[in-house]
PDB file of C-alpha atoms in Angstrom:
ATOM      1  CA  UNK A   1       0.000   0.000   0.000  1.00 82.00           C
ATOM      2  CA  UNK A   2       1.253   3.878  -0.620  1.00 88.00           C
ATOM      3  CA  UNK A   3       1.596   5.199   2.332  1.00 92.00           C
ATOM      4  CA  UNK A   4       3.225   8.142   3.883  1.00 96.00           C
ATOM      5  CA  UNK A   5       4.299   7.752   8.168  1.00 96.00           C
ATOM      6  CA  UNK A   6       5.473  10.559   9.825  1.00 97.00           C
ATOM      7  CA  UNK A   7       5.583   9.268  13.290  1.00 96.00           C
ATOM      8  CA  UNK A   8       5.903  12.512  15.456  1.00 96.00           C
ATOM      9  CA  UNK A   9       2.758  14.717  15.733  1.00 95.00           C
ATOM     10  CA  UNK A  10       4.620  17.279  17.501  1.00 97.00           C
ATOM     11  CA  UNK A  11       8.249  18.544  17.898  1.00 98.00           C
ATOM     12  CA  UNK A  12       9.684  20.970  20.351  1.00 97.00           C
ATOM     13  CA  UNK A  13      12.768  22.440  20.212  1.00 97.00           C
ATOM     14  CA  UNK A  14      14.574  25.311  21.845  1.00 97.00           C
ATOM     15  CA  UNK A  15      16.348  28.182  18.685  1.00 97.00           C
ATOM     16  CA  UNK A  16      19.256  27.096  18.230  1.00 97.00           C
ATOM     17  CA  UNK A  17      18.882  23.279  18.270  1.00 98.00           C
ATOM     18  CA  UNK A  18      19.299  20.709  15.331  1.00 97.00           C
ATOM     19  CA  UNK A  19      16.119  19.804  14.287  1.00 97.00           C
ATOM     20  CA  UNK A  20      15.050  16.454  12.403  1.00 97.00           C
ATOM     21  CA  UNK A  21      11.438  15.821  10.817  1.00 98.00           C
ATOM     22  CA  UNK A  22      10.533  12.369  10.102  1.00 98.00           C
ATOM     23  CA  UNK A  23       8.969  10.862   7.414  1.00 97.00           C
ATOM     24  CA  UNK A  24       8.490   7.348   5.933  1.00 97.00           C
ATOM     25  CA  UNK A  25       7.332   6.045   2.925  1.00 96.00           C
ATOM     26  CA  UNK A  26       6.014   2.554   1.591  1.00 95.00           C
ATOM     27  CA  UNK A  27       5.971   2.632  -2.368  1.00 92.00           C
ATOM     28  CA  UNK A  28       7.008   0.292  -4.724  1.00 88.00           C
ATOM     29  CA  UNK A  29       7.745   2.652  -7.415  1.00 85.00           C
ATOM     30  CA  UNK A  30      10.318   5.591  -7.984  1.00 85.00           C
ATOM     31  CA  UNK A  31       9.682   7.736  -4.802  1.00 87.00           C
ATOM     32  CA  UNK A  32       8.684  11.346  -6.144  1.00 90.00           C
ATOM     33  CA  UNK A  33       8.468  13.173  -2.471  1.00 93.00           C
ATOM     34  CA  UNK A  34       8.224  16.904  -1.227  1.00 94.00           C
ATOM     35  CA  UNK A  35       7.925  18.345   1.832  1.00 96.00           C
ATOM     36  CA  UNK A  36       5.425  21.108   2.692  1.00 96.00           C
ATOM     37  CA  UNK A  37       4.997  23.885   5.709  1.00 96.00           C
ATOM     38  CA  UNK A  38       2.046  25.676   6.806  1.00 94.00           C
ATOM     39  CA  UNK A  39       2.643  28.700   9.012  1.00 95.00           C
ATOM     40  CA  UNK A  40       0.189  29.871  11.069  1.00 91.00           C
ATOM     41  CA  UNK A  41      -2.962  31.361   9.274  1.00 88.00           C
ATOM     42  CA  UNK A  42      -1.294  30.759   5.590  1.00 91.00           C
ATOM     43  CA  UNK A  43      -1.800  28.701   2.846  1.00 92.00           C
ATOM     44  CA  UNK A  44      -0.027  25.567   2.598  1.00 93.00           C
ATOM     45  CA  UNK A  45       3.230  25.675   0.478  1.00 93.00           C
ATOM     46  CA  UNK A  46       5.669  23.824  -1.004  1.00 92.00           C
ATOM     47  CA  UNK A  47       9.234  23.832   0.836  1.00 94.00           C
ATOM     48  CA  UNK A  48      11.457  20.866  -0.571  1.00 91.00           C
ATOM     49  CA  UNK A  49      11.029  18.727  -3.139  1.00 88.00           C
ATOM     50  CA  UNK A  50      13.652  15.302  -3.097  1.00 82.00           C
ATOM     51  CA  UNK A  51      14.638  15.658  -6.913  1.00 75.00           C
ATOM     52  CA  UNK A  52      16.322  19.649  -7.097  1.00 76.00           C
ATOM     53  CA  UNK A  53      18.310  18.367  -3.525  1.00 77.00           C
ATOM     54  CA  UNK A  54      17.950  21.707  -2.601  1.00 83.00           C
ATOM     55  CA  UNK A  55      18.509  23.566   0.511  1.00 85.00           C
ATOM     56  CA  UNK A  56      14.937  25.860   1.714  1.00 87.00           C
ATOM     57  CA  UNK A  57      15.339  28.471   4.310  1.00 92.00           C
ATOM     58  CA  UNK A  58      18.333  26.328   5.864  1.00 93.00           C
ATOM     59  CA  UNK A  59      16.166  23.163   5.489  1.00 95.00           C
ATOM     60  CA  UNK A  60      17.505  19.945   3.552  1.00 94.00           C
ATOM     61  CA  UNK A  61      15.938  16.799   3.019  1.00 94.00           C
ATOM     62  CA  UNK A  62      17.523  13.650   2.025  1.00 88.00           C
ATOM     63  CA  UNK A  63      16.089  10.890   0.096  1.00 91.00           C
ATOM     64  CA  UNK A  64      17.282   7.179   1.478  1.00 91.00           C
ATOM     65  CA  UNK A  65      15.488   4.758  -0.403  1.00 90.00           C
ATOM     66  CA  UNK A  66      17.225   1.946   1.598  1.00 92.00           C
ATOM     67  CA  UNK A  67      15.270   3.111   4.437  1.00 93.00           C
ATOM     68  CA  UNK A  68      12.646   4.465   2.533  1.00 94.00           C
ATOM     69  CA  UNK A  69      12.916   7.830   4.293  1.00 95.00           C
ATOM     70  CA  UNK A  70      12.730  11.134   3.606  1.00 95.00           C
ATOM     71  CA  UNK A  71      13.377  13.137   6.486  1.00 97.00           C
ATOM     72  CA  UNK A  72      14.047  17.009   6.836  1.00 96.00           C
ATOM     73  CA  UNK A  73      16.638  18.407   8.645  1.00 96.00           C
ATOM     74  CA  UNK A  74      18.110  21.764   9.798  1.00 97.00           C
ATOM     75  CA  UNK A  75      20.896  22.323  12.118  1.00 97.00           C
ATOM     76  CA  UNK A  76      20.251  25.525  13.809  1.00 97.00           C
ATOM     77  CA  UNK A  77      16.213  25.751  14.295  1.00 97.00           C
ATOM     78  CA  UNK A  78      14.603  29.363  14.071  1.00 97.00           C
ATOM     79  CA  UNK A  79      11.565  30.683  15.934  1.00 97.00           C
ATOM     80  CA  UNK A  80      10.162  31.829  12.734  1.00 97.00           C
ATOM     81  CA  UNK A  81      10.329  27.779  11.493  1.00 97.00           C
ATOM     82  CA  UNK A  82       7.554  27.104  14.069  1.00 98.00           C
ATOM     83  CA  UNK A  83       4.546  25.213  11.649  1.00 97.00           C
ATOM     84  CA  UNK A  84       3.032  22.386  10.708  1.00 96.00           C
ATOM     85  CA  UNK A  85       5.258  20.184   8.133  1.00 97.00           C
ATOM     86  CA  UNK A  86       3.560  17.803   5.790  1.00 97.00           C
ATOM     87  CA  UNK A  87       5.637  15.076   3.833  1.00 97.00           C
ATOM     88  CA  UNK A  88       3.828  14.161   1.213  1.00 95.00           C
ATOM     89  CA  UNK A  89       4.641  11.544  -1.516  1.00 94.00           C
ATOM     90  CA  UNK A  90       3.429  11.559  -5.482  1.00 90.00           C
ATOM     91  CA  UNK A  91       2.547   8.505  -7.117  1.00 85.00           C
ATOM     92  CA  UNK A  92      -0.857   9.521  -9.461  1.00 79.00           C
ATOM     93  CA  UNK A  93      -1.936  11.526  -7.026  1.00 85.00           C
ATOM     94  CA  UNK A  94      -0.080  13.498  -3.799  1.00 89.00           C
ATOM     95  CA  UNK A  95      -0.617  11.358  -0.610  1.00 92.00           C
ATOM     96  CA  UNK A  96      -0.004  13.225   2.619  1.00 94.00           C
ATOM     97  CA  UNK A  97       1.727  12.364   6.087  1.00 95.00           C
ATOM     98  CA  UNK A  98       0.202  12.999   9.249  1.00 94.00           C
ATOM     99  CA  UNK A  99       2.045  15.989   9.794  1.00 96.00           C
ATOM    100  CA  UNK A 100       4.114  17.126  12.412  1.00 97.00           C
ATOM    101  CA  UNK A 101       3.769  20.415  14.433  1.00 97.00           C
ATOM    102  CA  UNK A 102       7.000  22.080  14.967  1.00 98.00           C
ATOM    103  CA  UNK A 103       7.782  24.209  17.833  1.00 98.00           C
ATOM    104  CA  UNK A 104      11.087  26.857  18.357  1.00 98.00           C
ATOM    105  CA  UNK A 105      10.917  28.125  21.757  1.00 97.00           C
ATOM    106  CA  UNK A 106      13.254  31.080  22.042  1.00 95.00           C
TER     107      UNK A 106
ATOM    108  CA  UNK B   1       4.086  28.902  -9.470  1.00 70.00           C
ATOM    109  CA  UNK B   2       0.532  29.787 -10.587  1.00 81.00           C
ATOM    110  CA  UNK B   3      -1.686  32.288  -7.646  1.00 91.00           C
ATOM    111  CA  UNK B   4      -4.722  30.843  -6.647  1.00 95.00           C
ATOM    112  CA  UNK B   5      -7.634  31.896  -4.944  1.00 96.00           C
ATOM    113  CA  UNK B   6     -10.513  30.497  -3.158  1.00 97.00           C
ATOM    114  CA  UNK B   7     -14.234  31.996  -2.422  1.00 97.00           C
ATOM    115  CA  UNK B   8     -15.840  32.265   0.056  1.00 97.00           C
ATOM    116  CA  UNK B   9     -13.016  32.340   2.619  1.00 97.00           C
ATOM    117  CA  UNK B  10     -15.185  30.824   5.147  1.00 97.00           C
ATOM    118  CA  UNK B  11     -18.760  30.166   5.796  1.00 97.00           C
ATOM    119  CA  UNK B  12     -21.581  28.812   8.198  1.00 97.00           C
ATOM    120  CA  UNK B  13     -23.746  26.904   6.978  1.00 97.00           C
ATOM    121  CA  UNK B  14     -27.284  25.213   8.169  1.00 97.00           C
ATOM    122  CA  UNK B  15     -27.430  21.355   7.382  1.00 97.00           C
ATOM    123  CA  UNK B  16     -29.411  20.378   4.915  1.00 97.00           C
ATOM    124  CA  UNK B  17     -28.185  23.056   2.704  1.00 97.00           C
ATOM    125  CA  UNK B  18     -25.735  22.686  -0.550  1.00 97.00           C
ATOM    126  CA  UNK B  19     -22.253  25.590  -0.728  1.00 98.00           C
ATOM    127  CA  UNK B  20     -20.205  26.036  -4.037  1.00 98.00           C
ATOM    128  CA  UNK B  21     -16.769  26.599  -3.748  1.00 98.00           C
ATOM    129  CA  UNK B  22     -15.033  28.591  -6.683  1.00 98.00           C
ATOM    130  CA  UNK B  23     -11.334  28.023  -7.123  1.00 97.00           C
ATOM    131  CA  UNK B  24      -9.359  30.464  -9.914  1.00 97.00           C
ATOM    132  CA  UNK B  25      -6.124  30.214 -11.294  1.00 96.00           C
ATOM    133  CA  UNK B  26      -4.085  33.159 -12.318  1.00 94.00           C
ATOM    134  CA  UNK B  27      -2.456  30.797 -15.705  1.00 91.00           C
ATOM    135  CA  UNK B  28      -3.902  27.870 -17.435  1.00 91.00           C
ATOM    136  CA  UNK B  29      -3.743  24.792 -15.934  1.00 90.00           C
ATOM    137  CA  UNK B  30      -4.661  21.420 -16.799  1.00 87.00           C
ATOM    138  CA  UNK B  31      -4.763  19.237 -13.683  1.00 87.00           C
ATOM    139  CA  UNK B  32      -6.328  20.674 -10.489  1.00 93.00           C
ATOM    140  CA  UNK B  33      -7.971  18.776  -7.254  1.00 95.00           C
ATOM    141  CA  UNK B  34     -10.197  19.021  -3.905  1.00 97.00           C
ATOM    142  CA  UNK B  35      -8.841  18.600  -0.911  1.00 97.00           C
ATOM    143  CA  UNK B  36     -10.578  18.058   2.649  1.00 96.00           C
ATOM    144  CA  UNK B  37      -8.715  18.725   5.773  1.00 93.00           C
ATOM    145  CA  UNK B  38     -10.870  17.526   8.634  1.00 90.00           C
ATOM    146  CA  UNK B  39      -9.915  19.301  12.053  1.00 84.00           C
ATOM    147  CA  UNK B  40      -6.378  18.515  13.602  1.00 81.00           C
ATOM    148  CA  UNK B  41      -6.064  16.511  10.790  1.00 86.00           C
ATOM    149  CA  UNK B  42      -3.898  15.590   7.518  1.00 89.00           C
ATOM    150  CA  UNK B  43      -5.321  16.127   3.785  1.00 93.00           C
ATOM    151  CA  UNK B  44      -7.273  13.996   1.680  1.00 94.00           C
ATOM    152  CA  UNK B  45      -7.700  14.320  -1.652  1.00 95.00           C
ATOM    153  CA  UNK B  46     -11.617  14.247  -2.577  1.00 97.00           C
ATOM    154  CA  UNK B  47     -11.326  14.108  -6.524  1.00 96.00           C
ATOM    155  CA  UNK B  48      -8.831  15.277  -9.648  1.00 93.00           C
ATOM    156  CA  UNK B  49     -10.762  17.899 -12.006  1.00 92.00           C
ATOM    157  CA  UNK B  50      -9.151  17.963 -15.465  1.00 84.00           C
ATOM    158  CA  UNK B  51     -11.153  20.488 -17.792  1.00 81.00           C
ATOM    159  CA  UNK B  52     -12.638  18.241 -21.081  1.00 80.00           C
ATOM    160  CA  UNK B  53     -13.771  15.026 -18.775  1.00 82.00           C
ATOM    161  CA  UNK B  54     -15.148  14.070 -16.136  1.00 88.00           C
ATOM    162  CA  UNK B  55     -13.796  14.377 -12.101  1.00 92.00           C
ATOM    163  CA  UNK B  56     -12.241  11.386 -10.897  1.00 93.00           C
ATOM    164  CA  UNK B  57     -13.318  10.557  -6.906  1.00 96.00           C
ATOM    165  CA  UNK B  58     -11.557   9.016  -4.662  1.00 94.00           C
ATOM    166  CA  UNK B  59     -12.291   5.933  -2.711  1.00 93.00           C
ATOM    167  CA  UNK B  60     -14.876   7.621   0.187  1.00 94.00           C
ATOM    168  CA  UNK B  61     -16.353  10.340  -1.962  1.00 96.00           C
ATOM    169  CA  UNK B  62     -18.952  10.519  -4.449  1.00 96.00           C
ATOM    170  CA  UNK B  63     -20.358  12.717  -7.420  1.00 96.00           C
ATOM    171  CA  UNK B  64     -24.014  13.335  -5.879  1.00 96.00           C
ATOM    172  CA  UNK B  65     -22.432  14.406  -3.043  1.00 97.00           C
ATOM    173  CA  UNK B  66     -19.055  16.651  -4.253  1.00 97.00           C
ATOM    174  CA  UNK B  67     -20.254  17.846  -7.876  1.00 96.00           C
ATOM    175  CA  UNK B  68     -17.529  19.516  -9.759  1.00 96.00           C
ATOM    176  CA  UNK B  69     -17.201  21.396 -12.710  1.00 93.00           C
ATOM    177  CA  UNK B  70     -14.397  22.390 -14.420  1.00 93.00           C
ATOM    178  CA  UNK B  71     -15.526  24.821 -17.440  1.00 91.00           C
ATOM    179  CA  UNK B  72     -12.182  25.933 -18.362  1.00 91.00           C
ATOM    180  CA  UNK B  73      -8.429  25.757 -17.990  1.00 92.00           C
ATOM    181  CA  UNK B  74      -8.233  28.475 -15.024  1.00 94.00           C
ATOM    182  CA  UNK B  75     -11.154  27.484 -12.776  1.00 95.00           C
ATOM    183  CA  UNK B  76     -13.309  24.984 -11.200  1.00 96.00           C
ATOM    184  CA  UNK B  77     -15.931  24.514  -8.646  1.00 96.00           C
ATOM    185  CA  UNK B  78     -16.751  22.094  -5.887  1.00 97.00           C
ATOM    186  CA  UNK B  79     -20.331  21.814  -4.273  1.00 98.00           C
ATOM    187  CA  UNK B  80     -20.551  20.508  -1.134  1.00 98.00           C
ATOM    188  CA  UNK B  81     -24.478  19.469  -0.879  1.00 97.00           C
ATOM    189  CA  UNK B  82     -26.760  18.123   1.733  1.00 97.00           C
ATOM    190  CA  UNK B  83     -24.543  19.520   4.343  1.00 97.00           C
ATOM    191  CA  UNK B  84     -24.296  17.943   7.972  1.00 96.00           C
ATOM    192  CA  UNK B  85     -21.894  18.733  10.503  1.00 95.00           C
ATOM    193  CA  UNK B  86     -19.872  16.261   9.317  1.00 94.00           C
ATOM    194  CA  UNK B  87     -18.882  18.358   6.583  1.00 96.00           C
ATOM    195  CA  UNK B  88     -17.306  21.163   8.967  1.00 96.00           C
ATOM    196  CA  UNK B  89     -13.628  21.280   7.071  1.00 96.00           C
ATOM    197  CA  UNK B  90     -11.476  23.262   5.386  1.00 96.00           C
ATOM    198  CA  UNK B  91     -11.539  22.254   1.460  1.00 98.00           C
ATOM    199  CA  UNK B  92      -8.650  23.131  -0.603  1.00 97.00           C
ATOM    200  CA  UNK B  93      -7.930  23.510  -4.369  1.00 96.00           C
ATOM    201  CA  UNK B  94      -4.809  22.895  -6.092  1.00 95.00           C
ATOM    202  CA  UNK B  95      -3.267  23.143  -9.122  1.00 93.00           C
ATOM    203  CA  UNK B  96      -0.204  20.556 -10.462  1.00 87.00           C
ATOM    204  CA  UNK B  97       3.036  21.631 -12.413  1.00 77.00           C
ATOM    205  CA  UNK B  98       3.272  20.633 -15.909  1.00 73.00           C
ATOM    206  CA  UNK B  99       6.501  18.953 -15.834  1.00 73.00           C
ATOM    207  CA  UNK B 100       7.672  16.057 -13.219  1.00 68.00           C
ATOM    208  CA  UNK B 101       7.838  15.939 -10.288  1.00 65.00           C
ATOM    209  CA  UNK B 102       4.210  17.553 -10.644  1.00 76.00           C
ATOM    210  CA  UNK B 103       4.155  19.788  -7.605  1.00 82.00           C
ATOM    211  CA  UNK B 104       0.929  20.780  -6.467  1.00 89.00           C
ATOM    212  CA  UNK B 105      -0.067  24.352  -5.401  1.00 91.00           C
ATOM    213  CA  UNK B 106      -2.430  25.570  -2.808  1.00 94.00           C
ATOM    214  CA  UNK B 107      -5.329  27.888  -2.540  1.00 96.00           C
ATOM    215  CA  UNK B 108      -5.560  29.522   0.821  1.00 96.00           C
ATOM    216  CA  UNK B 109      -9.120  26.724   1.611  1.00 96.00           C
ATOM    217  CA  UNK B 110     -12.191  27.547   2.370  1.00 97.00           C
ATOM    218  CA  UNK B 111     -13.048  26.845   6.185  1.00 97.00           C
ATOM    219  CA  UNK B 112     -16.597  25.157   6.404  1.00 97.00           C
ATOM    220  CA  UNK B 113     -18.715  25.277   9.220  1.00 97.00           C
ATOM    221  CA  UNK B 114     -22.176  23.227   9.301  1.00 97.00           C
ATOM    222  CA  UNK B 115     -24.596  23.874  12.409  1.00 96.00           C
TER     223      UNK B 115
END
């Protein structure tokens, strides 16, 4: 089954801090995978997606398709990075993780 | 990546009663789709609206209940009908890329209420 598991529903970490977002895939296919953010009374938007390995307001995702992971990482967390993160995998159509709330405490 | 906008913003509704949701692109777009996002929780994709056929539904969600149309390449509505508090969601449009990896773009939703 396509699925997309992102086990943590919420993640609290002080500024500063390294900060690792979780996300785990079953597909049988070639993964096509993004991540997405939604800030506090906006729209949801796309932040990262696996193939331009590109590196989003200090955020960097890796995909390891021996672990079937696709987590997002950033090694000095900002307060303004608070959201909700959605990983969200395409196969004919997007399928979405649980999400997981992020919180930078100052 | 293409500006879209949703109407109404948000809106209470009584049960029993049907709301149309109007989604507009700023560009021409071929593939677009419904989203529901149920309180506190992830999306789900109701149904793909490509203008020239029909809208493909997903597992859970039917035609008499979700009408779309999709009358040209920059817009398309979704009617939520027969309301019941069940319903109470934010719905979401969004339009795909034309190239792989096909990211999808999102309206800002439309919050639903049903008393």
């Amino acid at each position: 089954a396509q699925r997309v598991t992102q086990p943590e529903k919420l993640l609290s970490v002080f500024k500063g801090a390294p900060v690792e977002l979780k996300c785990n895939y079953s597909y049988s296919g070639s993964p096509e995978l993004f991540w997405y953010v939604q800030y506090s009374r906006q729209r949801l938007q796309l932040l990262l997606r696996h193939i331009s390995r590109e590196s989003i307001k200090g955020f960097t995702a890796d995909l390891n398709k021996g672990e079937t992971s696709f987590h997002l990482k950033k090694p000095f967390a900002q307060e303004e990075d608070s959201a909700m993160y959605y990983c969200a995998l395409n196969t004919d159509k997007l399928i979405f993780g649980t999400g997981t709330r992020l919180q930078v405490f100052p | 990546s293409a500006v879209i906008s949703q109407k109404p913003s948000r809106d209470i509704c009584q049960r029993g009663t049907s709301l149309t949701i109007q989604c507009q692109v700023d560009s021409q777009v071929t593939m677009m789709f419904w989203y529901r996002q149920q309180p506190g929780q992830s999306l789900t994709l109701i149904a793909t609206a490509n203008q020239g056929s029909e809208a493909t539904y997903e597992s859970g969600f039917v035609i008499d209940k979700f009408p779309i149309s999709r009358p040209n390449l920059t817009f398309s509505t979704l009617t939520v009908s027969n309301m019941s508090p069940e319903d109470s969601s934010i719905y979401l449009c969004s339009v795909a890329g034309d190239r792989r990896p096909y990211e999808q773009y999102f309206g800002p939703g439309t919050r639903l209420t049903v008393t």
